Amino acid sequence: MTRLVLPDDPRASRLFEELNAAYHRFLGRLPPPVQALGRRRQPYLGGPDNEPFGGVPELNPVLAATPWLFWETFCGLDDNTFLCTAEAGACYVVASIVLDHIVDGQADPLGTTALLYQALYEHGLAGFRTTFPSDSLFWGHFSRLGASHLASLSAELEHQDPAAPVSFADLRDMAEGKVSPIVTTLAALCETSGQPKLLAPIETSLNHIAVASQLLDDIGDWRQDVEAHHFTYFVAQLDGERERDRGEWPGVESLQTQLDKEWTDVEQLQVVLDELDQSLQAVHDLRCSGWTANVRGYQELAHQHLTQALARHIARVLRP
């Protein structure tokens, strides 16, 4: 996970500190069991993590800090408007992350996590309602992106069985749906700043990096995914066009043989890099140094993975 590098502007640092303070105030108003869960890392990061949650600086900056990644684009907003939009967006996006863990079966305890999701969603929605009147064009984007997010979660459940094929188009739809709550925050910033035409290139950039980061994760985690019966696009590529009965899972060893034979990881890492190139191209004409640095960070990571994959394959070929 990349860490947020704040713009070299004292105002940016101050507003980010205020966002974190606002999030802790929000948690402090929740019922005690929900508040206690919200102060742990587990509902945000998944897995059995009971460490204290330090707030939004601990999250991937793409989740809660996109306004700062596009600082040059939106810093013309006054402090109150910028902060209110950022807080509404952060809670709305974090709610989507909590919901994702619920759908994946990683929520513990389930009931309290569901209540935390509801509190986050309602707080984010209330913030948007404070900013935008009912006839604002923002609500059209809100509805469109919300439907995309719901469809992506549903599709992810549908494709958990190897009998259901997973195409690259499926991967793209699911990745773009998952990033749609983040796009909602940027749609709000585009509307409040009077720059609605900027949403299209920004959304395109986020969609490409969503595909790239999802595929990069799936390449690195494919063995764990198979063992957890989590069928991904990359696992489908390793499995080939083989038709399987419902519930029939491929073995790790057979998939490893296919990977060694076809160099599937190298092939798909090239796809990752192509998606990242397109992400940068989409915002080529915008002033958003924080965002481009974030994308380039993913490029460096993908290049490292590609170098390691090539080294493994070459060493195996040359081995006596």
XYZ file of C-alpha atoms in Angstrom:
320
model
C 0.000 0.000 0.000
C 1.258 3.457 -0.894
C 1.391 6.194 1.744
C 0.033 9.677 1.258
C 2.598 12.360 0.500
C 0.827 15.619 1.230
C 1.303 18.603 -1.109
C 3.970 21.091 -0.082
C 1.334 23.485 1.222
C 0.657 24.121 4.930
C -3.045 24.509 4.142
C -3.175 20.983 2.715
C -1.591 19.522 5.860
C -3.938 21.474 8.122
C -7.046 20.366 6.250
C -5.931 16.732 6.300
C -5.429 16.916 10.067
C -8.915 18.408 10.346
C -10.337 15.544 8.289
C -8.785 12.999 10.648
C -10.108 14.896 13.674
C -13.580 15.011 12.110
C -13.470 11.246 11.572
C -12.595 10.624 15.212
C -15.429 12.945 16.283
C -17.781 10.915 14.118
C -16.633 7.704 15.796
C -17.086 9.305 19.218
C -20.796 9.845 18.538
C -21.492 6.179 17.750
C -22.998 3.666 20.233
C -20.254 2.095 22.395
C -20.009 -1.329 20.660
C -19.922 0.252 17.189
C -17.482 2.915 18.361
C -15.171 0.280 19.824
C -15.143 -1.637 16.531
C -14.556 1.572 14.561
C -11.450 2.249 16.644
C -9.902 -1.069 15.559
C -8.126 -1.717 12.262
C -10.011 -4.941 11.514
C -13.200 -3.574 9.869
C -11.153 -1.393 7.513
C -8.348 -3.767 6.605
C -10.037 -7.163 7.000
C -8.654 -10.199 8.755
C -8.083 -10.728 12.495
C -6.419 -7.385 13.212
C -7.266 -6.003 16.669
C -4.685 -3.223 16.615
C -5.955 0.318 17.308
C -6.968 2.313 14.246
C -5.084 5.587 13.964
C -7.532 7.168 11.542
C -7.563 8.103 7.870
C -3.738 8.467 7.574
C -3.523 4.671 7.971
C -5.727 4.027 4.940
C -4.607 3.806 1.352
C -4.633 7.460 0.204
C -6.806 6.577 -2.783
C -9.594 5.641 -0.362
C -9.864 8.642 1.935
C -7.438 11.221 0.574
C -8.231 11.581 -3.133
C -9.004 15.319 -2.679
C -5.350 15.752 -1.652
C -4.073 13.630 -4.542
C -5.867 16.109 -6.835
C -4.893 19.122 -4.713
C -3.929 21.458 -7.563
C -7.249 20.739 -9.254
C -9.505 21.509 -6.290
C -7.496 23.670 -3.869
C -9.406 26.733 -5.094
C -12.376 25.647 -2.971
C -12.783 27.381 0.363
C -11.763 25.438 3.470
C -15.290 24.583 4.600
C -16.494 23.323 1.205
C -13.315 21.338 0.594
C -13.393 19.749 4.037
C -17.129 18.971 4.045
C -16.841 17.277 0.653
C -13.727 15.386 1.698
C -15.343 14.158 4.933
C -18.537 13.051 3.193
C -16.506 11.270 0.539
C -14.164 9.612 3.025
C -17.029 8.170 5.085
C -18.888 7.066 1.960
C -15.785 5.327 0.580
C -14.824 3.719 3.894
C -18.412 2.438 4.171
C -17.914 0.687 0.826
C -14.715 -0.946 2.138
C -16.507 -2.198 5.252
C -19.323 -3.534 3.064
C -16.791 -5.312 0.864
C -15.418 -7.143 3.923
C -18.967 -8.077 4.945
C -19.657 -9.543 1.493
C -16.306 -11.400 1.559
C -17.140 -12.971 4.928
C -14.310 -11.116 6.704
C -16.536 -9.163 9.104
C -16.183 -10.053 12.783
C -18.516 -9.584 14.531
C -20.923 -9.438 11.616
C -23.754 -7.546 13.312
C -21.599 -4.752 14.719
C -19.719 -4.427 11.420
C -23.036 -4.029 9.608
C -23.966 -1.228 12.014
C -20.616 0.476 11.432
C -21.214 0.286 7.680
C -24.673 1.834 8.084
C -23.334 4.661 10.260
C -20.549 5.448 7.790
C -22.886 5.365 4.796
C -25.488 7.610 6.439
C -22.857 10.113 7.598
C -21.366 10.318 4.117
C -24.782 10.681 2.504
C -25.771 13.402 4.990
C -22.623 15.320 4.101
C -23.428 15.165 0.394
C -27.002 16.285 1.068
C -25.694 19.296 2.994
C -23.585 20.323 0.012
C -25.830 19.534 -2.959
C -29.484 20.508 -3.521
C -31.839 17.808 -4.768
C -31.676 19.076 -8.378
C -27.866 19.065 -8.551
C -26.257 17.079 -11.382
C -24.169 15.388 -8.697
C -27.061 13.097 -7.766
C -27.135 11.624 -11.259
C -23.507 10.591 -10.828
C -24.251 9.377 -7.295
C -26.997 7.043 -8.560
C -24.990 5.820 -11.557
C -21.877 5.069 -9.532
C -23.836 3.503 -6.675
C -25.512 1.096 -9.099
C -22.098 0.199 -10.524
C -20.768 -0.560 -7.042
C -23.717 -2.816 -6.199
C -23.375 -4.660 -9.514
C -19.662 -5.272 -8.915
C -20.233 -6.817 -5.483
C -22.982 -9.008 -6.883
C -20.806 -10.101 -9.821
C -17.941 -10.968 -7.490
C -20.218 -13.351 -5.607
C -21.471 -14.850 -8.860
C -17.955 -15.575 -10.104
C -16.772 -17.430 -7.009
C -17.316 -20.818 -8.647
C -14.944 -22.158 -11.365
C -18.006 -23.215 -13.363
C -18.698 -19.500 -13.969
C -16.104 -18.169 -16.454
C -14.335 -14.895 -15.624
C -13.377 -12.784 -18.641
C -11.257 -9.646 -18.806
C -14.488 -7.712 -19.340
C -15.761 -9.185 -16.057
C -12.552 -8.132 -14.305
C -12.915 -4.602 -15.684
C -16.572 -4.307 -14.666
C -15.891 -5.536 -11.132
C -12.798 -3.361 -10.644
C -14.507 -0.240 -11.985
C -17.539 -0.924 -9.790
C -15.387 -1.218 -6.702
C -13.658 2.110 -7.388
C -16.965 3.892 -8.099
C -17.411 5.187 -4.492
C -14.044 6.949 -4.853
C -15.177 8.406 -8.175
C -18.257 9.684 -6.308
C -16.020 11.842 -4.110
C -14.328 13.282 -7.183
C -17.682 13.874 -8.874
C -18.638 15.926 -5.825
C -15.415 17.944 -6.028
C -15.881 18.567 -9.754
C -19.401 19.891 -9.129
C -18.553 22.060 -6.132
C -15.559 23.581 -7.931
C -17.536 24.298 -11.096
C -15.400 21.922 -13.199
C -17.844 19.162 -14.232
C -15.958 18.383 -17.457
C -12.954 17.179 -15.469
C -14.854 14.174 -14.150
C -14.577 12.180 -17.394
C -10.744 12.054 -17.583
C -10.434 11.591 -13.808
C -12.942 8.719 -13.804
C -11.155 7.103 -16.756
C -7.843 7.319 -14.909
C -9.299 5.770 -11.756
C -10.949 2.981 -13.724
C -7.667 1.986 -15.361
C -5.731 1.950 -12.104
C -8.548 -0.051 -10.497
C -8.131 -2.774 -13.110
C -4.349 -2.670 -12.790
C -4.263 -2.857 -8.995
C -6.871 -5.642 -8.869
C -5.000 -7.730 -11.422
C -1.679 -7.076 -9.682
C -3.166 -8.276 -6.395
C -4.663 -11.365 -8.055
C -1.330 -12.293 -9.650
C 0.460 -12.070 -6.317
C -2.236 -13.891 -4.326
C -3.335 -16.603 -6.755
C -2.266 -19.548 -4.556
C -4.087 -18.155 -1.519
C -7.112 -17.440 -3.709
C -7.250 -21.052 -4.912
C -6.874 -22.402 -1.383
C -9.643 -20.040 -0.199
C -11.856 -21.002 -3.171
C -11.753 -17.447 -4.511
C -11.938 -17.678 -8.321
C -10.308 -14.668 -9.986
C -9.607 -13.634 -13.563
C -5.932 -14.613 -13.160
C -6.825 -18.058 -11.808
C -9.182 -18.443 -14.771
C -6.263 -17.630 -17.114
C -4.151 -20.318 -15.456
C -7.014 -22.806 -15.670
C -7.415 -22.187 -19.400
C -10.723 -22.717 -21.177
C -11.362 -25.927 -19.267
C -15.034 -26.485 -18.422
C -15.610 -27.520 -14.821
C -18.598 -28.759 -12.892
C -20.006 -26.492 -10.216
C -17.862 -26.749 -7.089
C -14.961 -28.487 -8.890
C -11.710 -26.665 -8.087
C -8.360 -26.869 -9.887
C -5.278 -27.880 -7.944
C -2.419 -25.511 -7.174
C 0.144 -27.867 -8.710
C -1.637 -28.091 -12.076
C -2.026 -24.321 -12.196
C 1.656 -23.844 -11.325
C 2.568 -26.157 -14.218
C 0.475 -24.045 -16.551
C 2.071 -20.830 -15.251
C 5.574 -22.261 -15.758
C 4.715 -23.392 -19.276
C 2.974 -20.263 -20.538
C 4.617 -17.539 -18.381
C 1.112 -16.328 -17.619
C 2.269 -14.019 -14.844
C 4.628 -12.193 -17.223
C 1.860 -11.838 -19.797
C -0.640 -10.435 -17.297
C 1.900 -8.112 -15.663
C 2.304 -6.529 -19.081
C -1.461 -5.955 -19.036
C -1.100 -4.281 -15.622
C 1.548 -1.926 -16.981
C -0.571 -1.092 -20.020
C -3.526 -0.189 -17.782
C -1.286 2.055 -15.687
C 0.005 3.789 -18.817
C -3.591 4.487 -19.847
C -4.349 5.791 -16.356
C -1.597 8.387 -16.719
C -2.578 9.282 -20.275
C -6.149 10.040 -19.193
C -5.026 12.876 -16.880
C -2.123 14.074 -19.013
C -3.646 17.544 -19.385
C -4.587 17.969 -15.707
C -2.498 19.413 -12.889
C -2.548 16.563 -10.364
C 1.014 15.755 -9.319
C -0.084 13.739 -6.277
C -2.251 11.472 -8.383
C 0.354 10.927 -11.087
C 2.939 10.126 -8.403
C 0.522 7.562 -6.978
C 0.089 5.891 -10.386
C 3.845 5.905 -10.966
C 4.279 4.212 -7.603
C 2.118 1.367 -8.879
C 4.172 1.308 -12.077
C 7.375 0.835 -10.075
C 5.754 -1.968 -8.077
C 4.513 -3.689 -11.241
C 7.967 -3.435 -12.830
C 9.481 -5.039 -9.723
C 6.998 -7.920 -9.943
C 7.726 -8.318 -13.664
C 11.494 -8.413 -13.094
C 11.088 -11.013 -10.366
C 8.761 -13.140 -12.506
C 11.147 -13.065 -15.460
C 14.057 -13.973 -13.199
C 12.165 -16.974 -11.819
C 11.255 -18.251 -15.272
C 14.741 -17.796 -16.692
C 16.325 -19.500 -13.669
C 13.942 -22.444 -14.036
C 14.705 -22.775 -17.757
C 18.461 -22.658 -17.202
C 18.404 -25.010 -14.209
C 20.165 -28.343 -15.067
